Coordinates of C-alpha atoms and ligand atoms in Angstrom, one line a residue:
M244 CA 81.1 92.6 82.6
R245 CA 84.3 94.7 82.9
G246 CA 83.7 98.3 82.2
A247 CA 80.0 97.6 81.7
R248 CA 78.1 100.9 82.5
W249 CA 75.2 99.0 84.1
V250 CA 77.2 97.3 86.9
H251 CA 77.5 100.2 89.2
P252 CA 73.9 101.5 89.0
L253 CA 72.7 97.9 89.4
F254 CA 74.9 97.4 92.5
V255 CA 73.6 100.7 94.0
A256 CA 70.0 99.6 93.4
T257 CA 70.7 96.2 95.0
T258 CA 72.0 97.9 98.2
G259 CA 68.6 99.4 98.7
L260 CA 66.7 96.0 98.5
P261 CA 67.0 95.0 102.2
A262 CA 65.6 98.5 103.2
L263 CA 62.8 98.1 100.6
A264 CA 62.0 94.7 102.0
L265 CA 61.8 96.1 105.5
V266 CA 59.5 98.9 104.4
V267 CA 57.2 96.4 102.6
A268 CA 57.2 94.1 105.6
A269 CA 56.3 97.1 107.9
L270 CA 53.5 98.2 105.6
R271 CA 52.1 94.6 105.6
D272 CA 52.5 94.5 109.4
D273 CA 54.8 91.5 108.8
L274 CA 57.8 92.4 111.0
G275 CA 57.1 89.6 113.5
A276 CA 56.3 89.6 117.2
N277 CA 59.0 92.2 118.0
P278 CA 59.2 94.7 115.0
I279 CA 61.9 96.8 116.7
E280 CA 64.1 93.7 117.2
T281 CA 63.5 92.7 113.6
V282 CA 64.5 96.1 112.3
T283 CA 67.6 96.2 114.6
H284 CA 68.8 92.8 113.5
V285 CA 68.1 93.3 109.7
T286 CA 69.8 96.7 109.6
G287 CA 72.8 95.4 111.7
E288 CA 73.3 92.4 109.5
W289 CA 73.3 94.4 106.3
A290 CA 75.5 97.0 107.8
L291 CA 78.1 94.3 108.5
R292 CA 77.6 92.5 105.1
F293 CA 78.1 95.6 103.1
L294 CA 81.2 96.5 105.2
L295 CA 82.6 93.1 104.2
V296 CA 81.6 93.7 100.5
C297 CA 83.5 97.0 100.8
L298 CA 86.6 95.2 102.1
A299 CA 86.3 92.6 99.4
A300 CA 86.9 95.1 96.6
T301 CA 90.7 95.3 96.8
P302 CA 91.2 91.5 97.0
I303 CA 88.8 91.0 94.0
R304 CA 90.8 93.6 92.0
R305 CA 94.0 91.9 93.0
L306 CA 92.8 88.4 92.1
T307 CA 91.0 89.3 88.9
G308 CA 92.6 92.4 87.6
W309 CA 89.0 93.9 87.5
H310 CA 89.9 97.5 88.4
D311 CA 86.3 98.9 88.1
V312 CA 85.4 96.9 91.2
V313 CA 86.8 99.7 93.4
R314 CA 83.9 101.9 92.2
L315 CA 81.6 99.5 94.0
R316 CA 83.7 99.8 97.2
R317 CA 82.5 103.4 97.9
S318 CA 78.8 102.5 97.3
A319 CA 79.2 99.4 99.5
G320 CA 80.8 101.6 102.2
L321 CA 78.1 104.2 102.1
A322 CA 75.4 101.5 102.1
S323 CA 77.0 99.9 105.2
F324 CA 77.0 103.4 106.9
A325 CA 73.4 104.0 106.0
Y326 CA 72.3 100.6 107.4
A327 CA 74.5 101.1 110.5
S328 CA 72.9 104.6 111.0
A329 CA 69.4 103.2 110.6
H330 CA 70.4 100.5 113.1
L331 CA 71.7 103.1 115.6
A332 CA 68.6 105.3 115.1
T333 CA 66.3 102.3 115.8
W334 CA 68.2 101.7 119.0
V335 CA 68.2 105.3 120.1
G336 CA 64.7 106.2 119.0
L337 CA 62.5 103.1 119.0
D338 CA 64.3 101.1 121.6
H339 CA 65.3 103.8 124.1
F340 CA 62.9 106.6 123.1
F341 CA 65.8 109.1 123.2
A342 CA 66.4 108.4 127.0
W343 CA 69.9 109.9 126.7
A344 CA 71.0 109.1 130.3
D345 CA 70.2 105.4 129.7
I346 CA 71.8 105.5 126.2
V347 CA 75.1 107.0 127.5
E348 CA 75.1 104.5 130.4
D349 CA 74.7 101.6 128.0
V350 CA 77.4 102.9 125.7
F351 CA 79.9 103.1 128.6
E352 CA 78.8 100.0 130.6
R353 CA 77.8 97.4 128.0
P354 CA 81.0 96.3 126.1
W355 CA 79.0 95.1 123.1
V356 CA 77.3 98.6 122.8
T357 CA 80.7 100.3 123.4
V358 CA 82.4 98.5 120.5
G359 CA 79.2 99.0 118.3
S360 CA 79.5 102.7 119.0
V361 CA 83.3 102.7 118.1
A362 CA 82.4 100.9 114.9
W363 CA 79.8 103.5 114.0
L364 CA 82.0 106.4 115.0
G365 CA 84.8 105.0 112.9
M366 CA 82.5 104.8 109.8
L367 CA 81.3 108.4 110.2
P368 CA 84.4 110.3 108.9
L369 CA 84.8 107.7 106.2
A370 CA 81.2 108.4 104.9
I371 CA 81.8 112.2 105.2
T372 CA 85.1 112.0 103.3
S373 CA 84.0 109.6 100.6
T374 CA 83.6 112.3 97.9
R375 CA 86.2 113.0 95.2
R376 CA 86.5 116.5 96.7
W377 CA 87.6 115.2 100.0
I378 CA 90.0 112.7 98.3
R379 CA 91.6 115.6 96.5
R380 CA 91.6 117.8 99.6
L381 CA 93.1 115.2 102.0
G382 CA 95.5 113.5 99.5
R383 CA 97.7 110.9 101.3
R384 CA 95.9 111.7 104.6
W385 CA 92.7 110.3 103.0
I386 CA 94.4 106.8 102.7
L387 CA 95.5 107.0 106.3
L388 CA 92.1 108.1 107.5
H389 CA 90.3 105.3 105.6
R390 CA 92.3 102.7 107.4
L391 CA 89.7 103.3 110.1
V392 CA 87.6 100.9 108.1
Y393 CA 89.6 98.0 109.7
V394 CA 88.9 99.3 113.2
S395 CA 85.2 99.6 112.4
A396 CA 85.1 96.1 110.8
G397 CA 86.9 94.5 113.8
C398 CA 84.6 96.4 116.3
A399 CA 81.5 95.3 114.4
I400 CA 82.5 91.7 114.6
L401 CA 83.3 92.0 118.3
H402 CA 79.9 93.8 118.8
Y403 CA 78.1 90.9 117.1
L404 CA 80.2 88.2 119.0
W405 CA 79.6 89.8 122.4
L406 CA 75.9 90.4 122.0
V407 CA 74.9 86.9 120.9
K408 CA 73.8 84.9 123.9
A409 CA 73.8 81.2 122.7
D410 CA 75.1 80.5 119.2
S411 CA 78.1 82.4 118.1
T412 CA 78.3 80.7 114.7
A413 CA 77.1 83.7 112.7
P414 CA 79.6 86.3 114.2
L415 CA 82.4 83.7 113.9
V416 CA 81.6 83.1 110.2
H417 CA 81.6 86.9 109.6
G418 CA 84.9 87.2 111.5
A419 CA 86.5 84.4 109.4
I420 CA 85.4 86.2 106.2
L421 CA 86.9 89.4 107.5
A422 CA 90.2 87.6 108.4
L423 CA 90.3 86.1 104.9
L424 CA 89.7 89.4 103.2
L425 CA 92.4 91.1 105.3
A426 CA 94.8 88.3 104.6
L427 CA 94.2 88.7 100.9
R428 CA 94.4 92.4 101.3
W429 CA 97.7 92.4 103.1
A430 CA 99.3 89.4 101.3
P431 CA 102.5 90.5 99.4
Q432 CA 101.4 91.0 95.8
R433 CA 103.0 88.7 93.2
R434 CA 104.4 90.6 90.2
R435 CA 102.2 89.7 87.1
A436 CA 104.4 88.4 84.3
P437 CA 104.5 91.0 81.5
A438 CA 102.2 90.0 78.6
P439 CA 104.3 88.3 75.9
S440 CA 105.0 91.0 73.2
Ligands
HEM126 C1 76.2 102.7 118.5 C2 76.2 101.7 117.7 C3 75.4 100.5 117.8 C4 74.4 100.1 118.7 C5 73.9 100.8 119.9 C6 74.0 98.8 118.3 C7 72.9 98.0 118.9 C8 72.6 96.8 118.6 C9 71.5 96.0 119.2 C10 70.6 96.5 120.3 C11 71.4 94.8 118.6 C12 70.5 93.6 118.9 C13 71.0 92.9 120.1 C14 70.1 91.7 120.5 O1 69.5 91.1 119.7 O2 70.1 91.4 121.7 C15 72.5 94.8 117.6 C16 72.7 93.7 116.8 C17 73.6 93.8 115.8 N1 74.4 94.8 115.4 FE1 74.5 96.6 116.3 N2 74.7 98.4 117.2 C18 75.6 99.4 116.9 C19 76.4 99.4 115.8 C20 76.6 98.5 114.9 C21 77.4 98.5 113.7 C22 78.2 99.8 113.3 C23 77.3 97.3 113.0 C24 77.9 96.9 111.7 C25 78.7 97.6 111.0 C26 76.3 96.5 113.8 C27 76.0 95.2 113.5 C28 75.1 94.5 114.3 C29 74.8 93.0 113.9 C30 75.4 92.2 112.8 C31 73.9 92.6 114.9 C32 73.3 91.2 115.1 C33 72.1 91.1 114.3 C34 71.5 89.7 114.5 O3 71.5 89.1 115.6 O4 71.0 89.1 113.5 N3 75.9 97.2 114.9 N4 73.2 96.0 117.6

């Protein structure tokens, strides 16, 4: 699989499948009793899942030596931002009908919306600066800026945890996965024994 040219395009195509499934369900009038809620939940879940996939790239590279996996990181990050933006647009447009006064009130008065907003705002500059041109332009500052992904991931988990009313299993499971990925990410790297000559 290493170096296989089909891995990245296949991965990119896969990131579009949840959106395609939503469109097909909408066309078949199959979004359930509350279509807006269904779209909000599905886009929110995939925004978080692709964010975790994005954060899994470095631990996978460390554990397997598969360097090409970092190419998938950018696509996973952009997919997460796309789903988070569709999620936000659904809330602003379909849920609140662009009632800006209510929207601003919710952002400042409902903690789960506040942290959701911080999560999205943290992802915005990462999506904008995800191009090779920005990487060159920003140099070391790019690495510093992209540490915002940890803030967004933490806020997205808090958003999920604070919005669930009864069962907090799902946000806790996502939180545990995030904690594991960060632990693997920040664990001191063991020096690989040089290959016997
Ligand atoms: C301004 C930003 C955001 C707003 C206003 C927002 C709003 C919402 C709303 C209204 C819900 C449904 C709440 C309910 O069912 O009672 C929700 C659920 C969710 N959101 Fe967000 N969200 C935002 C950002 C994000 C971001 C950036 C992520 C992930 C990266 C995210 C992930 C989720 C998840 C995982 C759920 C739960 C889905 C489920 O219950 O299955 N949200 N959000």
